[in-house]
Amino acid sequence: MKSCYPKAVTKTLAFACVLLASCAARAQQNPNGQLPVTSFPHPYLFLIRDPLVLDELKLTSSQQQALAELNDGFDAGLWSMRNKSAEHIAQTIEQSTTKAKETLAKLLSAEQLQRIAEIERWTLGTRAFLGDDLPAELDLNDGQLKRIRQAMEESEQKLSDLRAESTSPEAQTSFDKKARALKTDEQKKILAVISPEQRAKWVELLGKRIDVAKLGRVKFKAPPLYGEGDWINASPMAAEQLEGKVIALHFYAFQCINCKRNQPAYREWHQAFADQGLVVLGVHTPELSSEREVDRVRQNARDADLQFPIVTDNQKQNWDAWGNSMWPSVYLIDKQGYVRYWWYGELNWQGAEGDKLMRARIAELLDE
């Protein structure tokens, strides 16, 4: 059958069908410094700090500085929201996104605002059809919106079932392949719902193609360190003492078996990289009431030969500042104070090689 669209439109639609597939996140780990922003329901706050997006916007130096300050101002709230209720998270993201868009409406040119809107549509993919802007832009009627919503709900249910079945690391490749097939099928159903004119308008609203697979290499300002607890292996450390250092900050509880299994890695990082400027910093946040006893934390550090600084966090100030929710967790912070990589749970769980990956990232950050 001959295409009813101009050749350029047909080519862009093909790109859209392939590239707008959502690569749903299956793990919280971030050892590669790239977040799956195409799976986020509201990616705007991540896009406005993404190097690829910023390059597309061709910002002036003053715009770059203003945007960096804006992003830094959001980070404390973004970190701390993570272990709160779904309602709190949604409210934080909505309020921050609204503020960001209001600020950028004054900071960016009309062309820059249009480009970031296009990139957001590429990132959202089919979810944009149920967003705030696209239904009106395409003049979608109630019947179309109902069928689009039904196609997306069916796809999401199948994806959820598939995710539940794919629990082992070996299933990752199979999961990704099947997930892409589900999204492609969803997109075909949606394209069948909208008219040729609406499809052409959609392509126009997408603008120039951006490789969404390369998005997500973002960084975040690390939360402040609350050091009011007891210190082990060090005098109380102020934030100024950590400036310009690469930091491996990890949360643990000394009776947690998963934490114990990570301790040799932390010890080896300290031994291998301390002379090069790495600070391994333990934050002991108790899970059990018996873990609140500082003398027992101190004894565990001796028994495990942990010679790096440890601060006790019995009031969970640091835990909540990071919005942490899992023992153990480790974050790598660069010399400028930005979080670049992290790992939740055991580093080498079922052959995951988290220790090897994070050691490579530590070396990378030390070389910067």
XYZ file of C-alpha atoms in Angstrom:
368
model
C 0.000 0.000 0.000
C 1.305 3.439 -0.895
C 1.935 5.756 2.045
C -0.481 8.681 2.339
C 2.245 10.832 3.986
C 5.109 12.787 2.451
C 8.365 10.812 2.496
C 9.873 12.950 5.302
C 6.815 12.406 7.492
C 6.856 8.647 6.876
C 10.550 8.476 7.803
C 10.019 10.398 11.041
C 7.033 8.211 11.967
C 9.258 5.172 11.576
C 11.813 6.745 13.906
C 9.031 7.531 16.369
C 7.747 3.968 16.453
C 11.211 2.634 17.215
C 12.558 5.291 19.539
C 9.552 6.194 21.655
C 9.402 2.751 23.261
C 9.603 2.988 27.016
C 12.552 1.070 28.515
C 10.883 0.471 31.853
C 13.285 0.430 34.769
C 13.729 -2.998 36.281
C 16.324 -2.187 38.911
C 17.238 0.733 41.086
C 20.942 0.370 40.470
C 22.770 3.193 38.716
C 26.382 2.063 38.276
C 26.588 3.523 34.774
C 25.428 7.062 35.499
C 22.407 6.834 33.204
C 18.815 6.853 34.417
C 15.958 5.364 32.329
C 14.190 8.699 31.838
C 11.941 7.281 29.113
C 10.244 5.223 31.817
C 9.563 8.229 34.054
C 5.979 9.558 33.938
C 7.289 13.105 34.470
C 10.811 13.438 33.002
C 11.012 17.243 32.751
C 13.164 17.771 35.862
C 15.670 15.252 34.507
C 15.675 16.612 30.969
C 16.574 20.153 32.024
C 19.819 18.869 33.539
C 20.684 16.365 30.827
C 23.909 17.263 28.923
C 22.417 16.099 25.618
C 19.373 18.321 26.078
C 21.429 21.295 27.220
C 23.576 20.935 24.114
C 20.433 20.943 21.971
C 19.264 24.181 23.623
C 22.542 25.994 22.861
C 22.462 27.887 26.147
C 24.418 31.046 26.778
C 26.847 31.069 29.696
C 24.422 33.095 31.817
C 21.591 30.690 30.993
C 23.808 27.738 31.915
C 24.616 29.250 35.292
C 20.998 30.147 36.042
C 19.774 26.688 35.085
C 22.472 24.972 37.163
C 21.422 27.012 40.193
C 17.774 26.152 39.550
C 18.534 22.432 39.354
C 20.700 22.491 42.474
C 17.818 24.085 44.321
C 15.536 21.173 43.474
C 17.893 18.405 44.531
C 17.356 18.379 48.299
C 13.631 17.900 47.745
C 14.120 15.258 45.054
C 16.413 13.173 47.270
C 14.350 13.431 50.439
C 11.031 12.597 48.743
C 12.125 9.119 47.726
C 11.107 7.236 50.874
C 7.904 9.221 51.363
C 4.367 8.370 50.282
C 3.340 8.241 46.631
C 1.211 11.329 47.240
C 4.193 13.263 48.627
C 6.371 12.225 45.699
C 3.720 13.237 43.168
C 3.198 16.583 44.881
C 6.947 17.301 45.038
C 7.436 16.506 41.366
C 4.387 18.518 40.314
C 5.404 21.572 42.328
C 9.039 21.420 41.199
C 8.079 20.899 37.561
C 5.682 23.846 37.667
C 8.354 26.065 39.190
C 10.910 24.894 36.632
C 8.628 25.630 33.691
C 7.679 29.037 35.077
C 11.335 29.936 35.579
C 12.445 28.669 32.175
C 9.605 30.536 30.468
C 11.441 33.720 31.514
C 14.974 32.399 31.035
C 14.809 30.687 27.633
C 13.927 31.950 24.173
C 10.797 30.818 22.327
C 12.913 28.536 20.136
C 14.583 26.948 23.169
C 11.234 26.401 24.880
C 9.859 24.776 21.741
C 12.861 22.466 21.502
C 12.621 21.260 25.087
C 8.896 20.628 24.568
C 9.761 18.510 21.521
C 12.357 16.547 23.469
C 9.865 15.956 26.272
C 7.421 14.487 23.725
C 10.118 12.190 22.340
C 10.925 11.084 25.897
C 7.321 10.485 26.920
C 6.498 8.575 23.766
C 2.923 7.338 23.615
C 2.230 8.660 27.126
C 2.223 12.150 25.645
C -1.129 11.343 24.026
C -2.728 11.465 27.475
C -0.735 14.452 28.698
C -1.746 18.041 29.248
C -0.882 19.424 25.812
C -0.964 16.817 23.046
C -4.702 15.939 23.150
C -5.577 19.582 22.534
C -2.813 20.094 19.974
C -4.056 17.097 17.971
C -7.743 17.794 18.643
C -8.293 14.261 19.918
C -11.931 13.463 20.615
C -13.268 11.563 23.627
C -13.595 8.341 21.681
C -9.993 8.474 20.519
C -8.749 9.251 24.005
C -10.703 6.302 25.403
C -9.216 3.879 22.861
C -5.715 5.265 23.375
C -6.054 4.947 27.138
C -7.324 1.381 26.762
C -4.364 0.427 24.538
C -1.918 1.884 27.043
C -3.580 0.210 30.031
C -3.505 -3.174 28.294
C 0.139 -2.705 27.425
C 1.020 -1.669 30.984
C -0.769 -4.680 32.446
C 1.111 -7.045 30.133
C 4.357 -5.277 30.994
C 3.621 -5.602 34.703
C 2.927 -9.333 34.311
C 6.125 -9.738 32.315
C 8.141 -7.906 34.952
C 6.772 -10.167 37.676
C 7.861 -13.223 35.693
C 11.359 -11.892 35.017
C 12.993 -11.908 38.432
C 16.469 -13.213 37.645
C 19.353 -11.258 36.070
C 19.477 -13.873 33.304
C 15.972 -12.858 32.233
C 17.003 -9.240 31.529
C 17.649 -9.653 27.794
C 14.439 -11.575 27.240
C 12.484 -9.021 29.267
C 13.853 -6.074 27.300
C 13.051 -7.723 23.970
C 9.495 -8.582 24.989
C 8.964 -5.140 26.549
C 10.003 -3.434 23.309
C 7.604 -5.657 21.375
C 4.771 -4.691 23.720
C 5.463 -0.990 23.274
C 5.706 -1.348 19.502
C 2.328 -3.097 19.465
C 0.885 -0.337 21.653
C 2.158 2.330 19.268
C 0.621 0.563 16.268
C -2.751 0.517 18.017
C -2.516 4.234 18.793
C -1.481 5.121 15.236
C -4.549 3.210 14.031
C -6.762 5.376 16.251
C -5.642 8.788 15.019
C -6.283 10.264 11.585
C -3.631 10.883 8.913
C -3.836 14.607 9.642
C -3.315 13.999 13.355
C -0.334 11.767 12.643
C 1.236 14.451 10.468
C 0.642 17.038 13.207
C 2.192 14.693 15.762
C 5.330 14.395 13.644
C 5.472 18.189 13.398
C 5.195 18.514 17.178
C 7.994 15.997 17.703
C 10.436 18.174 15.793
C 13.958 17.028 15.089
C 14.751 13.509 16.209
C 16.763 13.071 19.403
C 18.336 9.773 20.415
C 16.407 9.091 23.621
C 18.627 6.086 24.339
C 21.416 8.532 25.147
C 19.364 10.575 27.610
C 19.603 10.197 31.378
C 23.278 10.943 32.054
C 22.386 13.335 34.825
C 23.849 14.241 38.194
C 22.417 15.612 41.419
C 23.800 17.727 44.224
C 24.483 15.515 47.222
C 22.453 16.205 50.364
C 24.297 17.835 53.272
C 25.997 15.583 55.793
C 24.444 15.587 59.245
C 27.291 14.740 61.581
C 25.684 15.248 64.976
C 25.899 11.530 65.796
C 28.881 9.734 67.300
C 31.899 9.366 65.035
C 34.003 6.233 64.735
C 37.574 6.252 63.381
C 37.494 10.039 62.994
C 36.750 13.310 64.688
C 33.479 14.942 63.639
C 33.855 15.913 59.984
C 32.468 19.171 58.621
C 31.287 19.507 55.039
C 34.292 21.711 54.276
C 36.634 18.807 55.029
C 35.014 16.783 52.259
C 35.167 19.467 49.568
C 37.146 18.420 46.516
C 37.089 14.767 47.573
C 35.555 11.767 45.856
C 33.261 10.165 48.425
C 31.845 6.657 48.641
C 29.028 7.195 51.121
C 27.261 4.059 52.237
C 24.345 3.367 54.552
C 24.400 0.199 56.607
C 23.239 -1.478 59.802
C 25.801 -3.713 61.483
C 23.478 -6.696 62.037
C 22.175 -6.664 58.469
C 23.585 -9.730 56.663
C 23.539 -7.996 53.278
C 25.500 -5.107 54.775
C 28.070 -7.519 56.215
C 28.614 -9.017 52.782
C 29.420 -5.557 51.373
C 31.907 -4.649 54.102
C 34.946 -6.331 52.486
C 34.404 -4.216 49.366
C 34.247 -0.967 51.346
C 37.362 -1.978 53.249
C 39.221 -2.710 50.017
C 38.106 0.572 48.418
C 39.516 2.431 51.409
C 42.790 0.527 51.254
C 43.174 0.919 47.488
C 42.075 4.523 46.952
C 42.433 6.527 50.178
C 45.891 7.754 49.184
C 44.437 8.975 45.885
C 41.793 11.116 47.555
C 38.841 8.798 48.114
C 36.886 9.134 51.346
C 34.888 6.034 52.208
C 32.250 7.287 54.620
C 29.948 4.938 56.500
C 26.571 6.110 57.771
C 25.242 3.662 60.337
C 21.461 3.947 60.428
C 19.971 1.338 62.776
C 17.316 -1.047 61.554
C 16.872 -2.781 64.914
C 16.728 -1.248 68.386
C 19.898 -3.148 69.407
C 21.781 -1.395 66.599
C 21.307 1.960 68.295
C 24.049 1.082 70.813
C 27.138 2.991 69.661
C 29.554 0.689 71.479
C 28.259 -2.258 69.455
C 28.637 -0.285 66.219
C 32.192 0.528 67.256
C 32.943 -3.103 68.081
C 31.591 -4.233 64.717
C 33.867 -1.750 62.953
C 36.853 -3.210 64.814
C 35.818 -6.798 64.106
C 35.343 -6.083 60.398
C 38.537 -3.990 60.231
C 36.636 -0.939 58.965
C 39.178 1.866 59.334
C 37.329 4.612 57.461
C 35.137 7.292 59.104
C 31.686 6.209 60.263
C 28.965 8.471 61.639
C 26.043 7.056 63.605
C 22.636 8.150 62.364
C 20.299 7.077 65.149
C 17.901 9.956 64.440
C 17.864 9.065 60.717
C 18.779 12.604 59.674
C 21.058 11.439 56.892
C 18.796 8.532 55.963
C 15.859 10.900 55.454
C 17.930 13.595 53.729
C 18.817 10.989 51.111
C 15.332 9.491 51.060
C 17.040 6.166 51.552
C 14.989 3.003 51.914
C 17.377 0.053 51.712
C 20.246 -1.433 53.704
C 22.872 -1.438 52.290
C 23.088 1.484 49.845
C 26.180 3.190 48.466
C 26.512 6.472 46.555
C 29.551 7.839 44.717
C 29.975 11.620 44.911
C 32.363 13.511 42.635
C 34.822 16.253 43.568
C 32.225 18.951 42.879
C 29.758 17.405 45.315
C 27.444 15.762 42.765
C 26.104 12.227 43.056
C 27.029 10.325 39.920
C 26.527 6.603 40.631
C 24.821 4.392 43.186
C 24.074 0.795 44.085
C 21.370 -0.679 46.300
C 21.658 -4.031 48.038
C 24.531 -6.480 47.891
C 27.214 -5.465 45.427
C 27.798 -8.993 44.169
C 24.319 -10.438 44.523
C 23.945 -13.436 42.207
C 27.060 -12.511 40.247
C 26.072 -8.898 39.642
C 29.689 -7.618 39.862
C 28.655 -4.421 41.605
C 31.992 -4.235 43.408
C 33.885 -4.334 40.109
C 31.607 -1.757 38.501
C 31.777 0.680 41.394
C 35.554 0.330 41.748
C 35.843 1.357 38.090
C 33.631 4.389 38.742
C 35.704 5.397 41.756
C 38.840 5.330 39.617
C 37.069 7.362 36.955
C 35.967 10.053 39.414
C 39.442 10.249 40.967
C 40.918 10.860 37.501
C 38.580 13.775 36.726
